[in-house]
mmCIF file of C-alpha atoms in Angstrom:
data_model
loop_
_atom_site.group_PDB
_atom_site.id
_atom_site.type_symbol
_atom_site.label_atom_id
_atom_site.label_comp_id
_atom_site.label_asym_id
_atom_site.label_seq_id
_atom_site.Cartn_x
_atom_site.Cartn_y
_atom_site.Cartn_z
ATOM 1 C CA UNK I 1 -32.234 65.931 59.346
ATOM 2 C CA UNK I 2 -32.137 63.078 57.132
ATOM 3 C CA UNK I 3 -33.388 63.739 53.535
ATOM 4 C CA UNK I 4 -32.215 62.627 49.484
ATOM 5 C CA UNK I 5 -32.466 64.701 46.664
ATOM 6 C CA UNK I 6 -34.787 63.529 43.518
ATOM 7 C CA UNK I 7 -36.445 65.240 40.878
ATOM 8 C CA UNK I 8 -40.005 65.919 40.100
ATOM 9 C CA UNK I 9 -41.569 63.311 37.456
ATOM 10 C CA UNK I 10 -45.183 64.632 37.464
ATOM 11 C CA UNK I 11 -48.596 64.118 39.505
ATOM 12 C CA UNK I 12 -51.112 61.401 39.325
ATOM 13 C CA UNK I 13 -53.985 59.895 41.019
ATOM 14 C CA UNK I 14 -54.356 56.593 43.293
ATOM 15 C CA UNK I 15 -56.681 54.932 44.973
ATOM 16 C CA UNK I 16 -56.016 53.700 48.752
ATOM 17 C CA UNK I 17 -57.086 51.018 50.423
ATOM 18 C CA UNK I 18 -60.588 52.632 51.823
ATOM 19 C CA UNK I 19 -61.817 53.367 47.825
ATOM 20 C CA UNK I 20 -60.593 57.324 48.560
ATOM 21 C CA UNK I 21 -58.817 58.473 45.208
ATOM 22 C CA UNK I 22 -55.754 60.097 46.359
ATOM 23 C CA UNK I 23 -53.962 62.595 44.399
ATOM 24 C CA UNK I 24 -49.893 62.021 44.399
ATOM 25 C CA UNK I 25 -46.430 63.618 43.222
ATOM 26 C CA UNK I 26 -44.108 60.932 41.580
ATOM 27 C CA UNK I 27 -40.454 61.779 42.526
ATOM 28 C CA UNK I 28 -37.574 59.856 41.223
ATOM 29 C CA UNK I 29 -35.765 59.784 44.466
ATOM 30 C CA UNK I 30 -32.332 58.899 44.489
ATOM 31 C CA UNK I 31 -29.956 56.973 44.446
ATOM 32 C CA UNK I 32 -27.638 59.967 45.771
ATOM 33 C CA UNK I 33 -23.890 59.304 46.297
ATOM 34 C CA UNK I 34 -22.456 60.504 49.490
ATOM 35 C CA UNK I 35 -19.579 63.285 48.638
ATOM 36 C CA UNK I 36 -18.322 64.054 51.959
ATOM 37 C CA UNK I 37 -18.752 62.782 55.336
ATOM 38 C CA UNK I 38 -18.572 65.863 58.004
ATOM 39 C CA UNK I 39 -17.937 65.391 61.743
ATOM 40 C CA UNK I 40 -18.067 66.985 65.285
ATOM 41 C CA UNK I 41 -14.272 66.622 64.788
ATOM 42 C CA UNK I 42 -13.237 67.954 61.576
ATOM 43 C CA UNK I 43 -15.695 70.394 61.097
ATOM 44 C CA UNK I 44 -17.433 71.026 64.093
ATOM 45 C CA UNK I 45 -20.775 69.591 63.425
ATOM 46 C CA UNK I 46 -22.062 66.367 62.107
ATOM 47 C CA UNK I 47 -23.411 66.303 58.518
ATOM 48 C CA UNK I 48 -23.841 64.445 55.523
ATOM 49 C CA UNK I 49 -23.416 65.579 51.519
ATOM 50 C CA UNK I 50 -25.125 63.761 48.987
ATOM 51 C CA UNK I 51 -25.095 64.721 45.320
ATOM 52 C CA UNK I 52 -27.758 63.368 43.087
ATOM 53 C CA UNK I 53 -27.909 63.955 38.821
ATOM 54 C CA UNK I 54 -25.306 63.668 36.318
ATOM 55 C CA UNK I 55 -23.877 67.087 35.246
ATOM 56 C CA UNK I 56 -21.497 67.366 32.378
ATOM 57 C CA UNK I 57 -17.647 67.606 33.146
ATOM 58 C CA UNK I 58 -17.410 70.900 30.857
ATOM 59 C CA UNK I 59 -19.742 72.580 33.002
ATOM 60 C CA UNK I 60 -18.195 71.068 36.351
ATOM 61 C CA UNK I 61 -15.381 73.836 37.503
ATOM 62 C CA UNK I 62 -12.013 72.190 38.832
ATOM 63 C CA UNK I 63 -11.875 72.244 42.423
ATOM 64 C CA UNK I 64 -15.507 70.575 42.155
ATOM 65 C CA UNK I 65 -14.259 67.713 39.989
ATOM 66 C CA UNK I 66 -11.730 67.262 42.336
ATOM 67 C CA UNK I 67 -14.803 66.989 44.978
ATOM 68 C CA UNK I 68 -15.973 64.684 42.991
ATOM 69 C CA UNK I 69 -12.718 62.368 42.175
ATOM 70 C CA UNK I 70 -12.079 62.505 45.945
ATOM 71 C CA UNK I 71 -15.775 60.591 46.237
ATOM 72 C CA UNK I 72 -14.980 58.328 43.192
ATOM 73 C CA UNK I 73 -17.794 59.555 41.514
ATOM 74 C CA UNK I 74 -18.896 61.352 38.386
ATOM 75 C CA UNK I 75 -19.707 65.112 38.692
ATOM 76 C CA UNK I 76 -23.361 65.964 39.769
ATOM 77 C CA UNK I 77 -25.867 68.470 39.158
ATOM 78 C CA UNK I 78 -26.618 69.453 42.277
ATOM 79 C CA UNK I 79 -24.829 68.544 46.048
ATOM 80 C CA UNK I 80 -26.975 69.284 49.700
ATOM 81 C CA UNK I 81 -25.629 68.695 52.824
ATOM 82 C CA UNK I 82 -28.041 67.174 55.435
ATOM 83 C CA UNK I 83 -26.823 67.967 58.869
ATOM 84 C CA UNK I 84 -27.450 65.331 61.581
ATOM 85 C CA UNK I 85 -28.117 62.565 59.155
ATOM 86 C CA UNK I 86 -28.335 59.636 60.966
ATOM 87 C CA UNK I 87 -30.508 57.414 59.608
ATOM 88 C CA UNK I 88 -27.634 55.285 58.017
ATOM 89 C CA UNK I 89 -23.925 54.986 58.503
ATOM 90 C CA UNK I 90 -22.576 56.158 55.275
ATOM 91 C CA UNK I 91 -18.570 56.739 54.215
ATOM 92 C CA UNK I 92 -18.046 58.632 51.247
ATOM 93 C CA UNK I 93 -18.785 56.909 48.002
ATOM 94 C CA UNK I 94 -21.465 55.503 49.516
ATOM 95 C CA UNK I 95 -24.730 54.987 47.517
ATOM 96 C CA UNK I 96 -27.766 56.456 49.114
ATOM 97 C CA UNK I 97 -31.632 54.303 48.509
ATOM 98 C CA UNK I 98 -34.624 55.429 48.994
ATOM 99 C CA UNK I 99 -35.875 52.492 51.002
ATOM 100 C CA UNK I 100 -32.941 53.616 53.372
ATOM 101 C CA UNK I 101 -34.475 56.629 54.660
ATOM 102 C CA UNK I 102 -38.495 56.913 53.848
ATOM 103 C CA UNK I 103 -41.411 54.444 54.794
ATOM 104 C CA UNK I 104 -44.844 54.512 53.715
ATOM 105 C CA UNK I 105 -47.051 56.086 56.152
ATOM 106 C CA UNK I 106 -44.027 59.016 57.262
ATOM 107 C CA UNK I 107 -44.529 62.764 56.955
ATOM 108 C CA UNK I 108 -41.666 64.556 54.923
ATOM 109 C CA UNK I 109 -41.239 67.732 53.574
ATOM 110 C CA UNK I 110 -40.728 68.338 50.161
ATOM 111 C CA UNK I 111 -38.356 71.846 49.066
ATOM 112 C CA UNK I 112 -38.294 72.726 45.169
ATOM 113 C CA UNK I 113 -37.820 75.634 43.781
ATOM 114 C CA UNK I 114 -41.423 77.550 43.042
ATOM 115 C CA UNK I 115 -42.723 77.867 38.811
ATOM 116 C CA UNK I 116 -41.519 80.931 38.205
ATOM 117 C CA UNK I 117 -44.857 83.112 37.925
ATOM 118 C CA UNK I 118 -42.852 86.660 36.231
ATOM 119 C CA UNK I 119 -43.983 90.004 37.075
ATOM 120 C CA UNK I 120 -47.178 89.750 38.877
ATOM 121 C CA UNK I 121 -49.572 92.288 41.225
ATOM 122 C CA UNK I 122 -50.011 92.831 44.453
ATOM 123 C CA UNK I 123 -53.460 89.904 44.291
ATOM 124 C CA UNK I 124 -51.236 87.042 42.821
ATOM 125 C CA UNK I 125 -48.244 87.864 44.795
ATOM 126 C CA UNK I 126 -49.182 88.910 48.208
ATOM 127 C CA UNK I 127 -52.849 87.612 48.251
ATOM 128 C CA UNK I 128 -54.417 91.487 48.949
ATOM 129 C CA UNK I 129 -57.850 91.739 48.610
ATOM 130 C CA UNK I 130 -57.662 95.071 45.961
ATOM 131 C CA UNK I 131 -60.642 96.808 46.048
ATOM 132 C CA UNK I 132 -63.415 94.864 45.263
ATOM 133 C CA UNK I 133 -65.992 97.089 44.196
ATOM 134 C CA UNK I 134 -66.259 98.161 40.722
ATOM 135 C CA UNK I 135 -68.748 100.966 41.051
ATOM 136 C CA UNK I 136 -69.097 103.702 43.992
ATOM 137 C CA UNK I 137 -66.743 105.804 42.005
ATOM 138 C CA UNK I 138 -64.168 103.320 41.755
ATOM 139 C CA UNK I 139 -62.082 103.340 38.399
ATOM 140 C CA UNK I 140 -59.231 101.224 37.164
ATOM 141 C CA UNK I 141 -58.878 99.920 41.303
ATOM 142 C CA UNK I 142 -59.800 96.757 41.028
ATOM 143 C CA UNK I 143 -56.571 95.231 41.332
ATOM 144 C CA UNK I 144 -54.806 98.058 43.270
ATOM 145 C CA UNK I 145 -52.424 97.982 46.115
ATOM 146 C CA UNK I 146 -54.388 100.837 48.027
ATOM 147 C CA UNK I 147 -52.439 102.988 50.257
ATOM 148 C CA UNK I 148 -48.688 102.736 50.740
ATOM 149 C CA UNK I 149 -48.001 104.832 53.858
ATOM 150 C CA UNK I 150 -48.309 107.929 55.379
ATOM 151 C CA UNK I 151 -47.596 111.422 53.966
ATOM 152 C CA UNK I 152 -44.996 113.983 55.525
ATOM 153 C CA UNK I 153 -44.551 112.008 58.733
ATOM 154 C CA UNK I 154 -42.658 109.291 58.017
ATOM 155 C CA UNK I 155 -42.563 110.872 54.553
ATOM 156 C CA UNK I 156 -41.009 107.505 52.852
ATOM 157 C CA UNK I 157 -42.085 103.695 52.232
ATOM 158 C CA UNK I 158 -40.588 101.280 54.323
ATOM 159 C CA UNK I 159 -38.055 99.124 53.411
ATOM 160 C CA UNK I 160 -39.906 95.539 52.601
ATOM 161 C CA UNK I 161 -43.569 97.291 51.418
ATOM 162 C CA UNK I 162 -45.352 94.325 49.760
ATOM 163 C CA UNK I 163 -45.672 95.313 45.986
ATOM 164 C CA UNK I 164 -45.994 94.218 42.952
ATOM 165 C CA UNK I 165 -43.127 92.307 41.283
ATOM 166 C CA UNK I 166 -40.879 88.903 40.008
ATOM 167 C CA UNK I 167 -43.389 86.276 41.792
ATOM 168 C CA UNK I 168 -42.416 82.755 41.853
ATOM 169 C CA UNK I 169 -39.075 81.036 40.941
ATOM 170 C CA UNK I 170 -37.871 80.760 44.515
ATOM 171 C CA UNK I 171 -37.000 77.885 47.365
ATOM 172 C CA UNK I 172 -40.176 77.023 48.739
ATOM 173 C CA UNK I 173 -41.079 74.354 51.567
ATOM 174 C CA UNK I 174 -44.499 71.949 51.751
ATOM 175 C CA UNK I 175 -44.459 70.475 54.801
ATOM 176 C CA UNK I 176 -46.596 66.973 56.239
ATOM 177 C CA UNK I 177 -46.512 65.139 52.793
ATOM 178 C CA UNK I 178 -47.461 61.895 53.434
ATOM 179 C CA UNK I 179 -45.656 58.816 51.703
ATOM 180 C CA UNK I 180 -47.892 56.800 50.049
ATOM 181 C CA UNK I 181 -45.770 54.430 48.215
ATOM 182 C CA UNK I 182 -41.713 53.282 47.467
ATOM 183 C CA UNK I 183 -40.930 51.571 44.585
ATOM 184 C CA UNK I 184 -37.027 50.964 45.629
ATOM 185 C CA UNK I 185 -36.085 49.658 42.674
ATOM 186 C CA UNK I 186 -36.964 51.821 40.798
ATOM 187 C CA UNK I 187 -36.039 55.128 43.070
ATOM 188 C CA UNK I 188 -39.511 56.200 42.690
ATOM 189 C CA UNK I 189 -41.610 57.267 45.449
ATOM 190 C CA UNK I 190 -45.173 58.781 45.541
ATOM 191 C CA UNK I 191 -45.948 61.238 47.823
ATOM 192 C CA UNK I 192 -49.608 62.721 48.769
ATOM 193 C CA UNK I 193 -50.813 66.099 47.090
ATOM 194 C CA UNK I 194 -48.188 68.562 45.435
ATOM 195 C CA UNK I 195 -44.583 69.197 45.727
ATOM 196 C CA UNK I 196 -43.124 72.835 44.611
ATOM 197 C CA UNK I 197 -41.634 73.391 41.363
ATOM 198 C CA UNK I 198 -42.217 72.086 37.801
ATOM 199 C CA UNK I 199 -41.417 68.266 36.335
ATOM 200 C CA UNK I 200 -38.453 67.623 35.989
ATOM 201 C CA UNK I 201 -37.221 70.495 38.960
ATOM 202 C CA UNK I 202 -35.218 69.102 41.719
ATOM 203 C CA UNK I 203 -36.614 68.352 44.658
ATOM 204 C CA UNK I 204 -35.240 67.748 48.443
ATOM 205 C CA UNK I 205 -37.573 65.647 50.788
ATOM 206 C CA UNK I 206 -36.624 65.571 54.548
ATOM 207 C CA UNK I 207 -38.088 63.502 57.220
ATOM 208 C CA UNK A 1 -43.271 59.980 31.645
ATOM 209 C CA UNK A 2 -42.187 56.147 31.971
ATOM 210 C CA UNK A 3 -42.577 56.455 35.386
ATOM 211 C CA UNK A 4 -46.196 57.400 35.800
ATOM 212 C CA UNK A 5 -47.269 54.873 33.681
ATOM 213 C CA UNK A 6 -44.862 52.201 35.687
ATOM 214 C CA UNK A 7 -47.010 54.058 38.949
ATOM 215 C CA UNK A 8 -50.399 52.913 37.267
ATOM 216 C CA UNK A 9 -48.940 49.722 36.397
ATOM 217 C CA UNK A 10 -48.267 48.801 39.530
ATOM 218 C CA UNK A 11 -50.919 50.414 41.880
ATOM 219 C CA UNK A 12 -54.176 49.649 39.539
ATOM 220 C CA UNK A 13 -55.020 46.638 38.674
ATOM 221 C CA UNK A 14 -56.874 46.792 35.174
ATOM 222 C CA UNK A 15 -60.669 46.442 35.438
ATOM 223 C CA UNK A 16 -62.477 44.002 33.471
ATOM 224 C CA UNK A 17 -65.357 45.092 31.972
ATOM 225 C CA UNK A 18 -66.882 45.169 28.481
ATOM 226 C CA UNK A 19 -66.244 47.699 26.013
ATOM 227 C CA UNK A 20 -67.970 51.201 25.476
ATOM 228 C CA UNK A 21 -68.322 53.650 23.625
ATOM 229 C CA UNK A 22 -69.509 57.382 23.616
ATOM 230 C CA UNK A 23 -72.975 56.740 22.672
ATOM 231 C CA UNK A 24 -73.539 53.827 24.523
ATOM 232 C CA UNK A 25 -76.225 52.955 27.057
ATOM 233 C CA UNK A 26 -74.482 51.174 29.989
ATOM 234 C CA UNK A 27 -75.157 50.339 33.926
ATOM 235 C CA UNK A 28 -72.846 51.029 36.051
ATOM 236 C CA UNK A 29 -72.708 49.669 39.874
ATOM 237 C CA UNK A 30 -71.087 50.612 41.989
ATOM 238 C CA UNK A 31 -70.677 50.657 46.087
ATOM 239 C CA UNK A 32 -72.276 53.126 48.428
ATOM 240 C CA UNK A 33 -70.768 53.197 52.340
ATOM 241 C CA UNK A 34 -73.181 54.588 54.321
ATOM 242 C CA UNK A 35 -71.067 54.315 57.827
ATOM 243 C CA UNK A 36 -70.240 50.548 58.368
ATOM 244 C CA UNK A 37 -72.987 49.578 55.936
ATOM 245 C CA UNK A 38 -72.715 48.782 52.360
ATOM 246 C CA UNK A 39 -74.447 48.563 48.993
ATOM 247 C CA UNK A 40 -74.420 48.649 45.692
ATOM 248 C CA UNK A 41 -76.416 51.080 43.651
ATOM 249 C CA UNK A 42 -76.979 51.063 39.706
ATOM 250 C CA UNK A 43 -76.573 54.325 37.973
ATOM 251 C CA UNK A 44 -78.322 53.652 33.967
ATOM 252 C CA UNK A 45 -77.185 56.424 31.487
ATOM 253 C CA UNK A 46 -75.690 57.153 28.473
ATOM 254 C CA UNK A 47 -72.063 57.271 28.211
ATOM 255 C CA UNK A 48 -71.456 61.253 26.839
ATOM 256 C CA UNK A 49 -67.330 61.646 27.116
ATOM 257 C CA UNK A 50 -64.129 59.049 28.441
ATOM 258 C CA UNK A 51 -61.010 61.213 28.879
ATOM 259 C CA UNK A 52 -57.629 60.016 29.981
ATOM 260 C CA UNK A 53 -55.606 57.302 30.105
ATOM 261 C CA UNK A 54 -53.919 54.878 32.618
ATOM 262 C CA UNK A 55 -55.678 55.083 36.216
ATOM 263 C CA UNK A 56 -56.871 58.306 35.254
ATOM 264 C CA UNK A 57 -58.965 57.802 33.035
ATOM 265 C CA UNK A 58 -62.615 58.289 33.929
ATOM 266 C CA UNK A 59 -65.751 58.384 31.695
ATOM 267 C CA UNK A 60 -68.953 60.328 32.082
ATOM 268 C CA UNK A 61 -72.619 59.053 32.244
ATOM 269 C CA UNK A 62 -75.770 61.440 31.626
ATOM 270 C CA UNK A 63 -78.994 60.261 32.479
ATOM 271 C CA UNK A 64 -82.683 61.963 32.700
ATOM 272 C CA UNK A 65 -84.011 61.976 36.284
ATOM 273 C CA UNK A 66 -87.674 62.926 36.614
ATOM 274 C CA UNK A 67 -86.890 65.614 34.042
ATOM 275 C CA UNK A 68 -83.479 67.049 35.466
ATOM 276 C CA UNK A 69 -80.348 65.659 33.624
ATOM 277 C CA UNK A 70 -77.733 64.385 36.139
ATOM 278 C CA UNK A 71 -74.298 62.992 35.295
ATOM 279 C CA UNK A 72 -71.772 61.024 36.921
ATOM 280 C CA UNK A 73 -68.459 60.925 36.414
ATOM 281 C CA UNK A 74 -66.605 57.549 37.553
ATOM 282 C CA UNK A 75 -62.830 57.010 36.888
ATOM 283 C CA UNK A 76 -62.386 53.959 35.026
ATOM 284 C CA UNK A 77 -60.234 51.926 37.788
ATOM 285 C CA UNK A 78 -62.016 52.779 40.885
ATOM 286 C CA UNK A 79 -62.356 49.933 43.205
ATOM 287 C CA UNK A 80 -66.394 50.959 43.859
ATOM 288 C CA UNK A 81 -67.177 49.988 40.547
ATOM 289 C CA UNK A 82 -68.459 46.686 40.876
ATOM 290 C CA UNK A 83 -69.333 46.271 37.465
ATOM 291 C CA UNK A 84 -71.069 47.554 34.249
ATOM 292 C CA UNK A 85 -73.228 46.344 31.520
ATOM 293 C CA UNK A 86 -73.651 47.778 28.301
ATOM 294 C CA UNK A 87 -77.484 47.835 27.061
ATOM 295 C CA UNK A 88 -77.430 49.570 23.765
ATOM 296 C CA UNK A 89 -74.835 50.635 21.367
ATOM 297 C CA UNK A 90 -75.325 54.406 20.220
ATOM 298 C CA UNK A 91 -74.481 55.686 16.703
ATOM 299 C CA UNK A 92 -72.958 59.346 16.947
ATOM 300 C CA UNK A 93 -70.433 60.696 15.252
ATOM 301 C CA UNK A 94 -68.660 62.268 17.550
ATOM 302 C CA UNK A 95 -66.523 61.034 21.236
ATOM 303 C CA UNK A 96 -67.556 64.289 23.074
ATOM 304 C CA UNK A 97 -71.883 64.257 22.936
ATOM 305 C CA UNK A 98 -72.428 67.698 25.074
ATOM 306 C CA UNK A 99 -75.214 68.676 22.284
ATOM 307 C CA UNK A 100 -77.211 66.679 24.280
ATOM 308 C CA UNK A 101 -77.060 68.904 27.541
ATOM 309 C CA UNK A 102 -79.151 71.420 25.237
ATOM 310 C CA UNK A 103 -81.405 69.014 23.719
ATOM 311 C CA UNK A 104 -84.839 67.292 25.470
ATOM 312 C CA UNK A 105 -87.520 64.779 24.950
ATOM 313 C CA UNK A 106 -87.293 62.933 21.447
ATOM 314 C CA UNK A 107 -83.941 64.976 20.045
ATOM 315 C CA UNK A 108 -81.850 63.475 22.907
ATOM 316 C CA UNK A 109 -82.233 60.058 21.701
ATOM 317 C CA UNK A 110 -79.459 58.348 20.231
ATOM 318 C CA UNK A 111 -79.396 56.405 17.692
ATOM 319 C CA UNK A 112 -78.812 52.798 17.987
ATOM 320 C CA UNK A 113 -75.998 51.046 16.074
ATOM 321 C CA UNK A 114 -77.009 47.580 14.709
ATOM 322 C CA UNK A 115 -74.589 44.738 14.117
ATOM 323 C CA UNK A 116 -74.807 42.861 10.870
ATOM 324 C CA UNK A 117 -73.210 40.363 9.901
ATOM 325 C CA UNK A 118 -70.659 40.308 6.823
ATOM 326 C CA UNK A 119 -71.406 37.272 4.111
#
C-alpha cells in the first residue's frame, strides 16, 4: 500500500472544468522522511516507515531519538509504516513528495481520527430509529434504545449490545476520495468531499 | 489558513465585474446547459446579502416573479456567470436586507442612492 501522512488544513469549494462546484479537503501532505526501510529479508515482509511533523525532543523518549538519529532526522510526531510500498525506491533518510505517489484523477483513502462527539445515545451513535411516536402512550421514549434482550432465558445482555456511550474520537476510514488537485510545492493536495477528523488532525491517505 | 487562501489563489481566477452592494439592483447572466445546448439567461433582482470570502463567496439576488419572491444565490467566482450589470444603487442601512422577505408592493422598494458631486 503506498500512502504519506499529512494533516488536515480545512475544506473549501472549487469549481471543475464542466462549471460543477466541487466541495474539497485541503491536506498538507508531506514531505515525510523515510525512518526505516523493512525487507523480505530482515524482517520478513516488505514495508516502508515514514514519519511526518516535528515533535519536540523533550517529549521524544530515548530509544525513539535514537530511531530518529539512525534516519538523520529530527524527531517526529507521528511514524506509519506502509507495507508493500512500492511506488518509489526509497533508503532511509529519504524525503518523501507528494507528486511521488498521488495524481489527479486517483482514488485514495483518507484515515483520521473521528471529532470526538462525547457521550452520546443510542440515535447519534448507532443510527437506531428510537421510537418515533410521541403519543399512543408513549412517554419520555423518544430517543430510547427499546428492548435489550430476553428475560430468564438467556437471562444476561450480550457482550457487544449497541448502547449508548463515548461516540467519536476513533480511527476511521473514507474510502474513493478523488484527487482533484497537487500543488507539489507546496505539499498541498485537495481531495473531493470530507476527510475524518478535525483541522489540523493527522491524516493518512493510501492509494 | 494560508493554505486555503493559496487554494483560491490558484484555482479561481478573480472575476471582473463592477461593484455592488446590498441594496443594489443588478443583472446577472449567466449560462444554462440544457444537454449539449447552451444559453445565457438574465436573472434582474436586488442584491439582499454577499457572504464569504475568497472562491466562496457568493451573493444573493431577490426578485418579484408574477407576485412570488424568488432568489438566487450565485457564488461570486463561478465560471456560468457571464457577467453582471448594476442598474440602480440602493440606500439601506444595513448588509443583510431579509425585512424585505416580509414586506410587499410599495414597502419593498428601496431607496435609491444618488451620487453628487463634491465642489
Amino acid at each position: 500500500m503506498n500512502g504519506l501522512i499529512g494533516k488536515k488544513v480545512g475544506m473549501t469549494s472549487v469549481f471543475d472544468g464542466n462549471g460543477r462546484n466541487v466541495a474539497c479537503t485541503v491536506i498538507e501532505m508531506g514531505p515525510c522522511v523515510v525512518t526505516q526501510v523493512k525487507t523480505e529479508e530482515s524482517d520478513g515482509y516488505s514495508a516502508l516507515q515514514l514519519g511526518f511533523g516535528e515533535a519536540k525532543e523533550k517529549n521524544t523518549t530515548r530509544p525513539e531519538l535514537g530511531h530518529f538519529a539512525k534516519a538523520k532526522t529530527t524527531p517526529k510526531q507521528r511514524v506509519v509504516e506502509f507495507r508493500d510500498f512500492d511506488a518509489v525506491e526509497k533508503a532511509v533518510g529519504d524525503l518523501v513528495n507528494v507528486d511521488e505517489i498521488f495524481e489527479e484523477g486517483d482514488y485514495v483513502s483518507a484515515i483520521g481520527t473521528s471529532k470526538g462527539k462525547g457521550f452520546q445515545g443510542v440515535v447519534k451513535r448507532h443510527g437506531f430509529k428510537g421510537v418515533n411516536d410521541a403519543t399512543h402512550g408513549q412517554h419520555n421514549r423518544q430517543r430510547a434504545p427499546g428492548s435489550i434482550g430476553a428475560a430468564s432465558y438467556p437471562a444476561k445482555v450480550f457482550k457487544g449490545m449497541r448502547m449508548a456511550g463515548r461516540d467519536g474520537g476513533r480511527r476511521v476510514k473514507t474510502t474513493n476520495l478523488e484527487v482533484v488537485k497537487i500543488f507539489p510545492e507546496q505539499n498541498i493536495i485537495l481531495v473531493k468531499g470530507a476527510v475524518p477528523g478535525h483541522k489540523g488532525g493527522f491524516v493518512i491517505l493510501e492509494k | 489558513m494560508d493554505a486555503i487562501k493559496f487554494v483560491h489563489d490558484q484555482m479561481t481566477n478573480q472575476p471582473e465585474f463592477p461593484e455592488f452592494r446590498a441594496g443594489d439592483n443588478i443583472v446577472v447572466s449567466y449560462k444554462i446547459i440544457e444537454g449539449d445546448k447552451e444559453r445565457i439567461q438574465d436573472f434582474r433582482g436586488d442584491v439582499i446579502q454577499i457572504k464569504g470570502s475568497g472562491s466562496t463567496k457568493t451573493f444573493t439576488v431577490r426578485k418579484m416573479s408574477s407576485g412570488v419572491g424568488v432568489e438566487r444565490i450565485f457564488p461570486l467566482v463561478s465560471p456560468n456567470i457571464v457577467g453582471i450589470k448594476v442598474l440602480k444603487y440602493g440606500k439601506v442601512r444595513r448588509k443583510r436586507l431579509f425585512y424585505l422577505r416580509d414586506l410587499v408592493g410599495k414597502k419593498a422598494r428601496i431607496k435609491e442612492r444618488k451620487f453628487t458631486s463634491k465642489k
